[in-house]
Tab-separated table of C-alpha atoms in Angstrom:
chain	number	residue	atom	x	y	z
L	12	MET	CA	-211.790	59.458	-84.527
L	13	MET	CA	-210.486	56.049	-83.455
L	14	GLN	CA	-212.191	54.416	-86.445
L	15	LYS	CA	-210.518	56.859	-88.806
L	16	MET	CA	-207.126	56.121	-87.269
L	17	TYR	CA	-207.755	52.387	-87.545
L	18	ASP	CA	-208.852	52.723	-91.190
L	19	TRP	CA	-205.728	54.782	-91.951
L	20	VAL	CA	-203.444	52.118	-90.452
L	21	ASP	CA	-205.441	49.259	-91.983
L	22	GLU	CA	-205.218	50.797	-95.434
L	23	ARG	CA	-201.416	50.741	-95.218
L	24	LEU	CA	-200.744	47.537	-93.245
L	25	ASN	CA	-203.865	45.458	-93.976
L	26	ILE	CA	-204.191	44.361	-90.341
L	27	THR	CA	-207.900	43.419	-90.471
L	28	PRO	CA	-207.319	39.888	-91.886
L	29	MET	CA	-204.728	39.180	-89.174
L	30	TRP	CA	-207.022	40.487	-86.449
L	31	ARG	CA	-210.019	38.550	-87.753
L	32	ASP	CA	-207.937	35.376	-87.900
L	33	LEU	CA	-207.208	35.744	-84.193
L	34	ALA	CA	-210.634	36.944	-83.122
L	35	ASP	CA	-212.551	34.276	-85.044
L	36	HIS	CA	-210.391	31.402	-83.841
L	37	GLU	CA	-212.699	28.837	-82.271
L	38	VAL	CA	-212.060	27.848	-78.648
L	39	PRO	CA	-212.626	24.132	-77.922
L	40	GLU	CA	-215.687	23.364	-75.804
L	41	HIS	CA	-213.682	21.560	-73.109
L	42	VAL	CA	-211.862	24.785	-72.182
L	43	ASN	CA	-215.072	26.801	-71.792
L	44	PRO	CA	-215.866	27.205	-68.043
L	45	ALA	CA	-219.522	27.825	-68.934
L	46	HIS	CA	-219.776	24.224	-70.140
L	47	HIS	CA	-217.300	22.385	-67.925
L	48	PHE	CA	-216.200	23.395	-64.428
L	49	SER	CA	-212.923	21.509	-64.944
L	50	ALA	CA	-212.132	23.948	-67.768
L	51	PHE	CA	-210.837	26.392	-65.143
L	52	VAL	CA	-207.586	24.411	-65.013
L	53	TYR	CA	-207.003	25.480	-68.628
L	54	CYS	CA	-206.896	29.094	-67.431
L	55	PHE	CA	-203.595	28.610	-65.574
L	56	GLY	CA	-201.533	29.328	-68.694
L	57	GLY	CA	-203.418	32.521	-69.478
L	58	LEU	CA	-203.192	33.683	-65.865
L	59	THR	CA	-199.453	33.000	-65.894
L	60	PHE	CA	-199.077	35.152	-68.999
L	61	PHE	CA	-201.215	37.902	-67.457
L	62	ILE	CA	-199.012	38.014	-64.359
L	63	THR	CA	-195.912	37.965	-66.571
L	64	VAL	CA	-197.174	41.059	-68.381
L	65	ILE	CA	-197.715	42.769	-65.013
L	66	GLN	CA	-194.156	41.810	-64.011
L	67	ILE	CA	-192.742	43.297	-67.198
L	68	LEU	CA	-194.690	46.557	-66.910
L	69	SER	CA	-194.003	47.015	-63.190
L	70	GLY	CA	-190.343	46.117	-63.742
L	71	MET	CA	-190.035	48.806	-66.418
L	72	PHE	CA	-191.436	51.322	-63.937
L	73	LEU	CA	-189.016	50.226	-61.210
L	74	THR	CA	-186.049	50.455	-63.574
L	75	MET	CA	-186.668	54.172	-64.047
L	76	TYR	CA	-185.770	54.765	-60.385
L	77	TYR	CA	-183.434	51.915	-59.467
L	78	VAL	CA	-179.685	52.606	-59.296
L	79	PRO	CA	-177.615	49.400	-59.684
L	80	ASP	CA	-174.629	50.167	-57.474
L	81	VAL	CA	-173.823	49.160	-53.895
L	82	ILE	CA	-173.922	52.734	-52.587
L	83	ASN	CA	-177.266	53.841	-54.011
L	84	ALA	CA	-179.236	50.626	-54.655
L	85	TYR	CA	-180.931	50.433	-51.265
L	86	GLU	CA	-181.528	54.184	-51.116
L	87	SER	CA	-183.103	54.178	-54.576
L	88	VAL	CA	-185.512	51.431	-53.520
L	89	LYS	CA	-186.295	53.359	-50.336
L	90	TYR	CA	-186.912	56.518	-52.343
L	91	LEU	CA	-189.161	54.623	-54.741
L	92	GLN	CA	-191.298	53.309	-51.905
L	93	ASN	CA	-191.523	56.475	-49.838
L	94	GLU	CA	-191.371	59.362	-52.308
L	95	VAL	CA	-192.607	58.225	-55.721
L	96	ALA	CA	-196.365	58.320	-56.296
L	97	PHE	CA	-197.758	54.764	-56.237
L	98	GLY	CA	-194.195	53.468	-55.968
L	99	VAL	CA	-194.936	51.241	-52.994
L	100	ILE	CA	-197.909	49.733	-54.844
L	101	VAL	CA	-195.941	49.015	-58.009
L	102	ARG	CA	-193.039	47.524	-56.087
L	103	GLY	CA	-195.468	45.426	-54.055
L	104	MET	CA	-197.052	44.141	-57.262
L	105	HIS	CA	-193.632	43.237	-58.639
L	106	HIS	CA	-192.516	41.624	-55.383
L	107	TRP	CA	-195.571	39.438	-54.856
L	108	GLY	CA	-196.017	38.835	-58.562
L	109	ALA	CA	-192.575	37.228	-58.668
L	110	SER	CA	-193.818	34.519	-56.297
L	111	LEU	CA	-197.294	34.257	-57.793
L	112	VAL	CA	-196.032	33.715	-61.333
L	113	ILE	CA	-193.956	30.725	-60.150
L	114	VAL	CA	-197.018	29.258	-58.404
L	115	MET	CA	-199.167	29.700	-61.508
L	116	MET	CA	-196.486	28.235	-63.760
L	117	PHE	CA	-196.247	25.223	-61.450
L	118	LEU	CA	-200.017	24.721	-61.601
L	119	HIS	CA	-199.971	25.133	-65.385
L	120	THR	CA	-197.183	22.556	-65.637
L	121	LEU	CA	-199.160	20.113	-63.497
L	122	ARG	CA	-202.219	20.583	-65.705
L	123	VAL	CA	-200.182	19.933	-68.855
L	124	PHE	CA	-198.597	16.836	-67.316
L	125	PHE	CA	-201.717	15.225	-65.870
L	126	THR	CA	-203.797	15.845	-69.006
L	127	GLY	CA	-201.053	14.405	-71.213
L	128	ALA	CA	-200.720	17.634	-73.186
L	129	TYR	CA	-196.949	17.117	-73.442
L	130	LYS	CA	-197.354	14.109	-75.755
L	131	LYS	CA	-197.122	14.012	-79.541
L	132	PRO	CA	-197.239	16.414	-81.346
L	133	ARG	CA	-196.540	18.836	-78.457
L	134	GLU	CA	-193.240	17.466	-77.128
L	135	LEU	CA	-191.239	20.472	-78.336
L	136	ASN	CA	-193.711	22.882	-76.759
L	137	TRP	CA	-193.302	21.007	-73.473
L	138	VAL	CA	-189.524	21.507	-73.694
L	139	VAL	CA	-190.026	25.217	-74.396
L	140	GLY	CA	-192.389	25.454	-71.422
L	141	VAL	CA	-189.816	23.842	-69.125
L	142	LEU	CA	-187.198	26.320	-70.359
L	143	ILE	CA	-189.613	29.178	-69.611
L	144	PHE	CA	-190.012	27.789	-66.091
L	145	PHE	CA	-186.231	27.842	-65.541
L	146	VAL	CA	-185.984	31.369	-66.937
L	147	MET	CA	-188.678	32.467	-64.480
L	148	LEU	CA	-186.735	30.892	-61.620
L	149	GLY	CA	-183.645	32.756	-62.810
L	150	LEU	CA	-185.549	36.028	-62.869
L	151	GLY	CA	-186.735	35.434	-59.321
L	152	PHE	CA	-183.227	34.594	-58.120
L	153	THR	CA	-181.451	37.512	-59.803
L	154	GLY	CA	-184.127	39.990	-58.759
L	155	TYR	CA	-183.849	39.011	-55.111
L	156	LEU	CA	-180.428	40.646	-54.700
L	157	LEU	CA	-181.307	43.997	-56.263
L	158	PRO	CA	-182.695	45.758	-53.147
L	159	TRP	CA	-179.221	45.195	-51.610
L	160	ASP	CA	-180.403	44.794	-48.019
L	161	ASN	CA	-179.245	42.198	-45.491
L	162	THR	CA	-181.937	39.674	-46.378
L	163	ALA	CA	-181.187	39.908	-50.103
L	164	TYR	CA	-177.422	39.801	-49.575
L	165	PHE	CA	-177.263	36.697	-47.388
L	166	ALA	CA	-180.000	34.834	-49.288
L	167	THR	CA	-178.138	35.412	-52.535
L	168	LYS	CA	-174.876	34.352	-50.893
L	169	VAL	CA	-176.457	31.020	-49.983
L	170	GLY	CA	-177.798	30.649	-53.521
L	171	VAL	CA	-174.388	31.313	-55.052
L	172	GLN	CA	-172.796	28.767	-52.711
L	173	ILE	CA	-175.362	26.186	-53.830
L	174	ALA	CA	-174.499	26.954	-57.470
L	175	ASP	CA	-170.809	26.590	-56.625
L	176	SER	CA	-171.433	23.064	-55.328
L	177	VAL	CA	-172.694	21.825	-58.725
L	178	PRO	CA	-170.202	19.267	-60.123
L	179	PHE	CA	-167.827	20.409	-62.886
L	180	ILE	CA	-169.539	23.700	-63.826
L	181	GLY	CA	-170.212	25.025	-60.310
L	182	PRO	CA	-167.096	27.243	-59.975
L	183	TYR	CA	-167.660	28.708	-63.430
L	184	VAL	CA	-171.294	29.517	-62.625
L	185	LYS	CA	-170.219	31.176	-59.381
L	186	THR	CA	-167.630	33.310	-61.183
L	187	LEU	CA	-170.165	34.241	-63.846
L	188	LEU	CA	-172.680	35.375	-61.226
L	189	THR	CA	-170.409	37.093	-58.701
L	190	GLY	CA	-167.686	38.480	-60.960
L	191	GLY	CA	-165.132	37.647	-58.274
L	192	ASP	CA	-164.608	35.866	-54.987
L	193	ILE	CA	-167.210	37.767	-52.952
L	194	LEU	CA	-170.579	39.400	-53.441
L	195	GLY	CA	-169.977	43.037	-54.237
L	196	ALA	CA	-170.369	45.752	-56.839
L	197	GLN	CA	-169.615	43.397	-59.744
L	198	THR	CA	-172.208	40.935	-58.482
L	199	LEU	CA	-174.933	43.554	-58.231
L	200	THR	CA	-174.177	44.874	-61.711
L	201	ARG	CA	-174.227	41.393	-63.206
L	202	PHE	CA	-177.440	40.406	-61.467
L	203	PHE	CA	-179.069	43.611	-62.694
L	204	ALA	CA	-177.940	43.015	-66.277
L	205	ILE	CA	-179.053	39.384	-66.212
L	206	HIS	CA	-182.394	40.313	-64.608
L	207	VAL	CA	-183.199	43.235	-66.900
L	208	PHE	CA	-181.639	42.285	-70.249
L	209	PHE	CA	-180.526	38.681	-70.728
L	210	LEU	CA	-183.317	36.709	-69.065
L	211	PRO	CA	-186.178	38.930	-70.323
L	212	GLY	CA	-184.784	38.593	-73.847
L	213	ALA	CA	-184.736	34.811	-73.498
L	214	LEU	CA	-188.225	34.877	-71.969
L	215	LEU	CA	-189.744	36.880	-74.825
L	216	GLY	CA	-188.171	34.583	-77.406
L	217	LEU	CA	-189.406	31.446	-75.661
L	218	LEU	CA	-192.886	32.894	-75.137
L	219	GLY	CA	-193.062	33.762	-78.827
L	220	ALA	CA	-192.148	30.192	-79.763
L	221	HIS	CA	-194.611	28.864	-77.175
L	222	PHE	CA	-197.527	30.861	-78.577
L	223	VAL	CA	-196.665	30.079	-82.199
L	224	MET	CA	-196.746	26.351	-81.448
L	225	ILE	CA	-199.997	26.667	-79.480
L	226	ARG	CA	-201.500	28.523	-82.430
L	227	SER	CA	-200.230	25.902	-84.861
L	228	GLN	CA	-201.110	22.796	-82.843
L	229	GLY	CA	-204.212	24.067	-81.074
L	230	ILE	CA	-205.214	23.652	-77.439
L	231	SER	CA	-204.788	20.089	-76.204
L	232	GLY	CA	-207.847	17.912	-75.671
L	233	PRO	CA	-209.280	16.755	-72.345
L	234	LEU	CA	-207.857	13.862	-70.308
């Protein structure tokens, strides 16, 4: 049955050549853990992407129950954890995954730096990777406020004050984030929009560019 469906789609879209091009792509020997133990450091990028996929899928699940207003935000999170089947597990995955993805990105960045993988012809890919890192930090920061409890509120308040202290653009960044003089309904709505729409859109675009350049330039060589 599955073969018939695949043949039907392949007959119309001719996807077999594209799939074979990906599947038959040779992996360099120095990134094969079976041959070199040090090749495990080349897995950091793939693990980062794997966790990112988990974050996206779990975030989509959480969005179905989350209510982004100051009256119902905390109650919706509480309902998700206590009433929805597997809700506490999915939220736990999203919560801890937000920290783990930053750790893995940091390790991946260290690997790229210390193996010289940022050098010619991969300078642009290094810039894209750094931008992805900042987008991930933004996702972590904007997502922290969404439960709308005391910890999230005061931690975000400190973060906004730090942004306000940036020379020249600080006050504008603060106004953009808070929507006013204090953290309130406008702030929560903006953080939700930035966390769910703007930053994920930027992330997907940057990841697409990142993978296209990796595919074009190949995996970098050993140190």
